[in-house]
């Protein structure tokens, strides 16, 4: 028979240009501008070298430039850059996916108003360096300002406590939230008696990537302090135990999918070149509004004749 040839695993890196879109059949500058929440005139002036440029008739396969390229500076953040160019922070995130990390969020228990254990699973799209912070905003989640340690997992409880006074078969069902702060779940023990089971997370503080965390009650944000480099695409799991005091919203659902924000760096790790390179943001300029002058390739600014004397 044929000899067995072991499989060969190969990894490829593909470089994709920012601020570019490949024109598809039926595209116009107007339709592409709507996709990116800008004005077709910005696209028109951004592509002077495109052959036979007609805003209503673009040739399929041509590459259209979408915005300006901005080299970040030390101290930049999303708020400062959005104010400089008069664009929304969400627009910057849409055009620069390495600024966010898609994050799945689960809660236990997930009853309204309950103290809850929060579990995050996130994947950053760039290497996040030791010493940087990752910010996860959880609208509606409540809790006092807190800082401490977080875990990577919570597979088994450190301890369980049966609080029989909090659960009764006449008023509760299995898995109903129960106990002080609704931390536990109603369940039956081995003798068939219903009680409230509560537990704390194990491995508290033994996280391979995070040195600590804090909760800001005003912004309802969890700030994670990176203690070791996190490679792009690596899934990081984070468990914030119930002892941190976070509570589910009392009148609405807590988010189960959010975009965690990573800092805006001055330099960025390039896995293809295997070196640090300047961070370049794609900025799609906004639709010009009354009193605002937007010049392609420069900052938007207030017109002088609209400035109060």
PDB file of C-alpha atoms in Angstrom, residues 62 139 182:
ATOM      1  CA  UNK A  62     -11.061  48.844  -7.839  1.00  0.00           C
ATOM      2  CA  UNK A 139     -24.206  48.769  31.512  1.00  0.00           C
ATOM      3  CA  UNK A 182     -29.399  35.929  46.164  1.00  0.00           C
TER       4      UNK A 182
END
